[in-house]
């Protein structure tokens, strides 16, 4: 039930859902001109604001700026790659595919190949009601092997349904494999999207991990200051136009803040 609520409840506070709710209210209040107009204007403002590039990027930076990749990568026993970066192998897909967050797997493989960790844990279960029939972890293992990570150095955590589950089940897995020589089984390099990292670090550290954040999948970059600080008139105009891409970015940011609030209330941060 918690999974369903976590996926469905925020729809009423995300920009698109809130705008649709306001439009629905406007239809119900069609005989009350002032209230109807207020709802329609608010819906329009919400859609225009959250689909604006500058606003969406500004929101994204509030999360992505919290953790930056270190100058050098110290060695750790384990790289933990969180799910969310793949699409499962289902017809007509010939194999597991990556989505916009697929950088998680690429960077996890790179950390292993560079010798920064002896093993990679991939964490992600299957959500049947979303049409998934296989665990995300198994697909992640498939892609890591294609990138040269040996199967025996990939550990699967294939039951997690959310970020908290990622941390809980991965801890159980690592502690079950701990030996006397492995004095710190919960010292990990954590790989996930930069926007997702603040919530992930808080959850993992609350459960006793020592976390080295390895953020990837950045929406915003430093770029060329000579271009980004002085766009020409045409660029300024294009940046003002609404875009579903920026609406999606704004929604991702709000989803993270919603998760931080809910997890905080549940005492999981």
mmCIF file of C-alpha atoms in Angstrom:
data_model
loop_
_atom_site.group_PDB
_atom_site.id
_atom_site.type_symbol
_atom_site.label_atom_id
_atom_site.label_comp_id
_atom_site.label_asym_id
_atom_site.label_seq_id
_atom_site.Cartn_x
_atom_site.Cartn_y
_atom_site.Cartn_z
ATOM 1 C CA UNK A 1 0.000 0.000 0.000
ATOM 2 C CA UNK A 2 2.847 2.403 0.842
ATOM 3 C CA UNK A 3 4.295 1.827 -2.624
ATOM 4 C CA UNK A 4 1.001 2.733 -4.291
ATOM 5 C CA UNK A 5 0.604 5.854 -2.157
ATOM 6 C CA UNK A 6 4.185 6.957 -2.801
ATOM 7 C CA UNK A 7 3.613 6.747 -6.554
ATOM 8 C CA UNK A 8 0.083 8.156 -6.751
ATOM 9 C CA UNK A 9 -0.213 10.793 -4.004
ATOM 10 C CA UNK A 10 2.461 13.169 -5.385
ATOM 11 C CA UNK A 11 0.618 13.402 -8.706
ATOM 12 C CA UNK A 12 -1.650 15.980 -7.108
ATOM 13 C CA UNK A 13 1.262 18.255 -6.183
ATOM 14 C CA UNK A 14 3.358 17.892 -9.334
ATOM 15 C CA UNK A 15 2.935 20.729 -11.858
ATOM 16 C CA UNK A 16 0.969 18.791 -14.483
ATOM 17 C CA UNK A 17 -1.309 17.075 -11.986
ATOM 18 C CA UNK A 18 -1.915 20.288 -10.075
ATOM 19 C CA UNK A 19 -2.676 22.194 -13.288
ATOM 20 C CA UNK A 20 -5.163 19.524 -14.362
ATOM 21 C CA UNK A 21 -6.758 19.637 -10.928
ATOM 22 C CA UNK A 22 -7.155 23.402 -11.222
ATOM 23 C CA UNK A 23 -8.641 23.073 -14.718
ATOM 24 C CA UNK A 24 -11.092 20.518 -13.371
ATOM 25 C CA UNK A 25 -12.072 22.915 -10.594
ATOM 26 C CA UNK A 26 -12.518 25.666 -13.164
ATOM 27 C CA UNK A 27 -14.987 23.458 -15.051
ATOM 28 C CA UNK A 28 -16.909 22.765 -11.864
ATOM 29 C CA UNK A 29 -16.956 26.474 -11.007
ATOM 30 C CA UNK A 30 -17.916 27.647 -14.479
ATOM 31 C CA UNK A 31 -20.807 29.694 -13.073
ATOM 32 C CA UNK A 32 -18.531 31.517 -10.644
ATOM 33 C CA UNK A 33 -16.503 33.704 -12.940
ATOM 34 C CA UNK A 34 -13.955 34.998 -10.409
ATOM 35 C CA UNK A 35 -13.128 31.541 -9.003
ATOM 36 C CA UNK A 36 -13.049 29.967 -12.457
ATOM 37 C CA UNK A 37 -10.694 32.640 -13.785
ATOM 38 C CA UNK A 38 -8.420 32.288 -10.750
ATOM 39 C CA UNK A 39 -8.135 28.528 -11.274
ATOM 40 C CA UNK A 40 -7.441 28.925 -14.987
ATOM 41 C CA UNK A 41 -4.770 31.585 -14.435
ATOM 42 C CA UNK A 42 -3.075 29.537 -11.706
ATOM 43 C CA UNK A 43 -3.010 26.466 -13.960
ATOM 44 C CA UNK A 44 -1.461 28.506 -16.781
ATOM 45 C CA UNK A 45 1.148 30.097 -14.487
ATOM 46 C CA UNK A 46 2.133 26.725 -13.024
ATOM 47 C CA UNK A 47 2.624 25.143 -16.447
ATOM 48 C CA UNK A 48 4.538 28.116 -17.853
ATOM 49 C CA UNK A 49 6.757 28.495 -14.793
ATOM 50 C CA UNK A 50 7.717 24.864 -14.305
ATOM 51 C CA UNK A 51 8.277 24.293 -18.040
ATOM 52 C CA UNK A 52 10.703 27.212 -18.250
ATOM 53 C CA UNK A 53 14.377 26.312 -18.664
ATOM 54 C CA UNK A 54 15.805 28.799 -16.190
ATOM 55 C CA UNK A 55 13.305 27.885 -13.495
ATOM 56 C CA UNK A 56 13.710 24.127 -14.020
ATOM 57 C CA UNK A 57 17.510 24.335 -14.002
ATOM 58 C CA UNK A 58 17.439 26.538 -10.925
ATOM 59 C CA UNK A 59 15.365 23.928 -9.116
ATOM 60 C CA UNK A 60 17.662 21.126 -10.254
ATOM 61 C CA UNK A 61 20.759 22.929 -8.985
ATOM 62 C CA UNK A 62 19.348 23.056 -5.446
ATOM 63 C CA UNK A 63 19.776 19.275 -5.348
ATOM 64 C CA UNK A 64 22.640 18.622 -7.750
ATOM 65 C CA UNK A 65 24.970 21.169 -6.151
ATOM 66 C CA UNK A 66 24.890 19.335 -2.816
ATOM 67 C CA UNK A 67 27.231 16.565 -3.966
ATOM 68 C CA UNK A 68 29.964 16.855 -6.581
ATOM 69 C CA UNK A 69 32.361 14.121 -7.736
ATOM 70 C CA UNK A 70 35.600 14.137 -5.727
ATOM 71 C CA UNK A 71 38.892 15.126 -7.306
ATOM 72 C CA UNK A 72 40.121 11.552 -6.871
ATOM 73 C CA UNK A 73 38.426 8.263 -6.158
ATOM 74 C CA UNK A 74 39.673 6.376 -3.108
ATOM 75 C CA UNK A 75 39.326 2.619 -3.160
ATOM 76 C CA UNK A 76 36.410 0.909 -1.427
ATOM 77 C CA UNK A 77 35.253 -2.669 -1.138
ATOM 78 C CA UNK A 78 31.941 -2.128 -2.855
ATOM 79 C CA UNK A 79 30.296 0.048 -5.463
ATOM 80 C CA UNK A 80 26.519 0.186 -4.992
ATOM 81 C CA UNK A 81 24.538 1.164 -8.091
ATOM 82 C CA UNK A 82 20.909 2.050 -7.475
ATOM 83 C CA UNK A 83 18.201 1.055 -9.936
ATOM 84 C CA UNK A 84 16.285 3.492 -12.055
ATOM 85 C CA UNK A 85 18.597 3.570 -15.061
ATOM 86 C CA UNK A 86 17.241 0.704 -17.156
ATOM 87 C CA UNK A 87 14.256 -0.605 -19.069
ATOM 88 C CA UNK A 88 13.737 -4.328 -18.593
ATOM 89 C CA UNK A 89 14.216 -6.849 -21.393
ATOM 90 C CA UNK A 90 10.687 -7.342 -22.696
ATOM 91 C CA UNK A 91 9.599 -7.880 -26.298
ATOM 92 C CA UNK A 92 10.383 -6.353 -28.686
ATOM 93 C CA UNK A 93 13.526 -5.155 -26.860
ATOM 94 C CA UNK A 94 16.400 -7.513 -27.717
ATOM 95 C CA UNK A 95 18.106 -6.879 -24.377
ATOM 96 C CA UNK A 96 17.878 -4.687 -21.302
ATOM 97 C CA UNK A 97 18.053 -1.030 -22.321
ATOM 98 C CA UNK A 98 19.222 2.093 -20.524
ATOM 99 C CA UNK A 99 17.072 5.151 -19.993
ATOM 100 C CA UNK A 100 18.044 8.762 -19.238
ATOM 101 C CA UNK A 101 19.645 7.678 -15.944
ATOM 102 C CA UNK A 102 21.697 4.913 -17.557
ATOM 103 C CA UNK A 103 24.879 6.795 -16.614
ATOM 104 C CA UNK A 104 24.568 5.064 -13.247
ATOM 105 C CA UNK A 105 25.528 1.724 -14.760
ATOM 106 C CA UNK A 106 28.195 3.156 -17.030
ATOM 107 C CA UNK A 107 29.922 4.906 -14.148
ATOM 108 C CA UNK A 108 29.565 1.909 -11.840
ATOM 109 C CA UNK A 109 31.334 -0.212 -14.459
ATOM 110 C CA UNK A 110 34.013 2.470 -14.878
ATOM 111 C CA UNK A 111 34.711 2.554 -11.129
ATOM 112 C CA UNK A 112 35.142 -1.211 -11.124
ATOM 113 C CA UNK A 113 37.336 -1.208 -14.223
ATOM 114 C CA UNK A 114 39.557 1.461 -12.686
ATOM 115 C CA UNK A 115 40.113 -0.758 -9.643
ATOM 116 C CA UNK A 116 38.291 1.453 -7.150
ATOM 117 C CA UNK A 117 36.183 -1.449 -5.864
ATOM 118 C CA UNK A 118 36.366 -5.236 -5.862
ATOM 119 C CA UNK A 119 32.670 -5.784 -6.500
ATOM 120 C CA UNK A 120 29.509 -4.066 -7.676
ATOM 121 C CA UNK A 121 26.128 -4.368 -6.019
ATOM 122 C CA UNK A 122 23.140 -3.632 -8.257
ATOM 123 C CA UNK A 123 19.962 -2.881 -6.354
ATOM 124 C CA UNK A 124 16.440 -2.901 -7.787
ATOM 125 C CA UNK A 125 13.436 -5.195 -7.721
ATOM 126 C CA UNK A 126 10.453 -5.583 -10.009
ATOM 127 C CA UNK A 127 7.202 -3.615 -9.775
ATOM 128 C CA UNK A 128 4.589 -5.942 -11.225
ATOM 129 C CA UNK A 129 1.789 -3.379 -11.398
ATOM 130 C CA UNK A 130 3.969 -1.251 -13.689
ATOM 131 C CA UNK A 131 4.317 -4.166 -16.100
ATOM 132 C CA UNK A 132 7.714 -5.412 -14.910
ATOM 133 C CA UNK A 133 8.142 -9.180 -14.888
ATOM 134 C CA UNK A 134 11.850 -9.380 -14.068
ATOM 135 C CA UNK A 135 13.935 -7.590 -11.468
ATOM 136 C CA UNK A 136 15.801 -4.490 -12.461
ATOM 137 C CA UNK A 137 18.924 -5.884 -10.787
ATOM 138 C CA UNK A 138 19.089 -8.813 -13.205
ATOM 139 C CA UNK A 139 18.976 -6.445 -16.175
ATOM 140 C CA UNK A 140 21.642 -4.265 -14.603
ATOM 141 C CA UNK A 141 23.841 -7.322 -14.174
ATOM 142 C CA UNK A 142 23.349 -8.154 -17.852
ATOM 143 C CA UNK A 143 24.562 -4.709 -18.939
ATOM 144 C CA UNK A 144 27.490 -4.640 -16.512
ATOM 145 C CA UNK A 145 28.688 -7.938 -17.922
ATOM 146 C CA UNK A 146 28.499 -6.465 -21.425
ATOM 147 C CA UNK A 147 30.755 -3.677 -20.132
ATOM 148 C CA UNK A 148 33.331 -6.180 -18.888
ATOM 149 C CA UNK A 149 32.446 -6.631 -15.218
ATOM 150 C CA UNK A 150 32.729 -10.357 -14.370
ATOM 151 C CA UNK A 151 29.510 -12.019 -13.223
ATOM 152 C CA UNK A 152 31.130 -13.324 -10.019
ATOM 153 C CA UNK A 153 31.925 -9.750 -8.951
ATOM 154 C CA UNK A 154 28.346 -8.523 -9.392
ATOM 155 C CA UNK A 155 26.002 -8.968 -6.438
ATOM 156 C CA UNK A 156 22.251 -8.744 -6.992
ATOM 157 C CA UNK A 157 19.802 -7.165 -4.598
ATOM 158 C CA UNK A 158 16.575 -7.835 -6.452
ATOM 159 C CA UNK A 159 13.808 -7.125 -3.923
ATOM 160 C CA UNK A 160 13.928 -3.340 -3.414
ATOM 161 C CA UNK A 161 10.885 -1.282 -4.360
ATOM 162 C CA UNK A 162 12.230 2.133 -3.324
ATOM 163 C CA UNK A 163 15.371 3.884 -2.097
ATOM 164 C CA UNK A 164 14.866 2.871 1.521
ATOM 165 C CA UNK A 165 14.552 -0.765 0.448
ATOM 166 C CA UNK A 166 17.758 -0.342 -1.573
ATOM 167 C CA UNK A 167 19.611 0.578 1.606
ATOM 168 C CA UNK A 168 17.986 -2.018 3.890
ATOM 169 C CA UNK A 169 18.338 -5.017 1.591
ATOM 170 C CA UNK A 170 21.827 -4.077 0.405
ATOM 171 C CA UNK A 171 22.966 -3.817 4.028
ATOM 172 C CA UNK A 172 21.655 -7.318 4.744
ATOM 173 C CA UNK A 173 23.435 -8.615 1.647
ATOM 174 C CA UNK A 174 26.782 -7.000 2.494
ATOM 175 C CA UNK A 175 26.678 -8.047 6.143
ATOM 176 C CA UNK A 176 25.918 -11.633 5.156
ATOM 177 C CA UNK A 177 29.106 -11.661 3.062
ATOM 178 C CA UNK A 178 31.321 -9.872 5.585
ATOM 179 C CA UNK A 179 34.437 -11.618 6.803
ATOM 180 C CA UNK A 180 36.960 -10.841 9.514
ATOM 181 C CA UNK A 181 39.222 -9.386 6.838
ATOM 182 C CA UNK A 182 36.401 -7.095 5.720
ATOM 183 C CA UNK A 183 36.248 -4.847 8.786
ATOM 184 C CA UNK A 184 34.021 -2.236 7.157
ATOM 185 C CA UNK A 185 31.461 -3.979 4.926
ATOM 186 C CA UNK A 186 29.279 -0.858 4.847
ATOM 187 C CA UNK A 187 31.961 1.427 3.402
ATOM 188 C CA UNK A 188 30.605 1.994 -0.098
ATOM 189 C CA UNK A 189 30.826 4.150 -3.181
ATOM 190 C CA UNK A 190 27.200 5.029 -3.903
ATOM 191 C CA UNK A 191 26.259 5.639 -7.524
ATOM 192 C CA UNK A 192 22.980 7.310 -8.429
ATOM 193 C CA UNK A 193 21.693 10.388 -10.234
ATOM 194 C CA UNK A 194 22.922 13.708 -8.855
ATOM 195 C CA UNK A 195 19.355 14.830 -8.210
ATOM 196 C CA UNK A 196 18.649 11.632 -6.263
ATOM 197 C CA UNK A 197 21.881 11.711 -4.260
ATOM 198 C CA UNK A 198 20.859 13.935 -1.279
ATOM 199 C CA UNK A 199 17.973 11.659 -0.327
ATOM 200 C CA UNK A 200 19.992 8.506 -1.006
ATOM 201 C CA UNK A 201 22.981 9.573 1.103
ATOM 202 C CA UNK A 202 20.723 10.549 4.014
ATOM 203 C CA UNK A 203 18.944 7.186 3.927
ATOM 204 C CA UNK A 204 22.106 5.095 3.626
ATOM 205 C CA UNK A 205 23.988 7.006 6.322
ATOM 206 C CA UNK A 206 21.000 6.738 8.651
ATOM 207 C CA UNK A 207 21.322 2.958 8.328
ATOM 208 C CA UNK A 208 25.001 2.959 9.287
ATOM 209 C CA UNK A 209 26.770 3.128 5.943
ATOM 210 C CA UNK A 210 29.884 5.172 5.325
ATOM 211 C CA UNK A 211 29.074 6.693 1.957
ATOM 212 C CA UNK A 212 31.309 8.156 -0.714
ATOM 213 C CA UNK A 213 28.818 9.807 -3.113
ATOM 214 C CA UNK A 214 29.389 9.237 -6.822
ATOM 215 C CA UNK A 215 26.743 11.404 -8.497
ATOM 216 C CA UNK A 216 26.068 11.067 -12.223
ATOM 217 C CA UNK A 217 23.288 11.970 -14.657
ATOM 218 C CA UNK A 218 23.644 15.712 -14.051
ATOM 219 C CA UNK A 219 20.936 17.878 -15.584
ATOM 220 C CA UNK A 220 22.890 21.101 -15.072
ATOM 221 C CA UNK A 221 26.553 21.657 -15.875
ATOM 222 C CA UNK A 222 28.964 24.544 -15.472
ATOM 223 C CA UNK A 223 29.223 24.934 -19.221
ATOM 224 C CA UNK A 224 31.073 27.758 -20.923
ATOM 225 C CA UNK A 225 30.568 30.931 -18.839
ATOM 226 C CA UNK A 226 31.067 33.059 -21.934
ATOM 227 C CA UNK A 227 27.995 31.402 -23.466
ATOM 228 C CA UNK A 228 25.755 30.732 -20.503
ATOM 229 C CA UNK A 229 26.092 34.164 -18.881
ATOM 230 C CA UNK A 230 25.514 36.204 -22.046
ATOM 231 C CA UNK A 231 23.021 34.456 -24.342
ATOM 232 C CA UNK A 232 21.946 36.430 -27.383
ATOM 233 C CA UNK A 233 18.407 37.668 -27.913
ATOM 234 C CA UNK A 234 17.360 34.590 -29.859
ATOM 235 C CA UNK A 235 18.593 32.261 -27.125
ATOM 236 C CA UNK A 236 16.822 34.324 -24.472
ATOM 237 C CA UNK A 237 13.564 33.989 -26.372
ATOM 238 C CA UNK A 238 13.975 30.222 -26.834
ATOM 239 C CA UNK A 239 14.708 29.793 -23.120
ATOM 240 C CA UNK A 240 11.385 31.428 -22.307
ATOM 241 C CA UNK A 241 9.359 28.985 -24.398
ATOM 242 C CA UNK A 242 7.622 26.208 -22.445
ATOM 243 C CA UNK A 243 9.026 22.715 -22.951
ATOM 244 C CA UNK A 244 7.890 19.309 -21.744
ATOM 245 C CA UNK A 245 11.575 18.499 -21.113
ATOM 246 C CA UNK A 246 11.870 21.221 -18.494
ATOM 247 C CA UNK A 247 8.472 20.354 -17.038
ATOM 248 C CA UNK A 248 9.771 16.822 -16.515
ATOM 249 C CA UNK A 249 12.935 18.130 -14.842
ATOM 250 C CA UNK A 250 10.897 20.303 -12.479
ATOM 251 C CA UNK A 251 8.720 17.307 -11.667
ATOM 252 C CA UNK A 252 11.770 15.185 -10.851
ATOM 253 C CA UNK A 253 13.003 17.848 -8.440
ATOM 254 C CA UNK A 254 9.634 18.078 -6.706
ATOM 255 C CA UNK A 255 9.513 14.273 -6.501
ATOM 256 C CA UNK A 256 12.815 14.283 -4.668
ATOM 257 C CA UNK A 257 11.729 16.974 -2.221
ATOM 258 C CA UNK A 258 8.455 15.143 -1.662
ATOM 259 C CA UNK A 259 10.450 11.994 -0.905
ATOM 260 C CA UNK A 260 12.735 13.859 1.490
ATOM 261 C CA UNK A 261 9.744 15.222 3.413
ATOM 262 C CA UNK A 262 7.944 11.864 3.576
ATOM 263 C CA UNK A 263 11.055 9.893 4.522
ATOM 264 C CA UNK A 264 11.883 12.505 7.141
ATOM 265 C CA UNK A 265 8.412 12.167 8.689
ATOM 266 C CA UNK A 266 8.874 8.380 8.732
ATOM 267 C CA UNK A 267 12.243 8.747 10.494
ATOM 268 C CA UNK A 268 14.209 7.225 7.633
ATOM 269 C CA UNK A 269 16.650 10.093 7.125
#
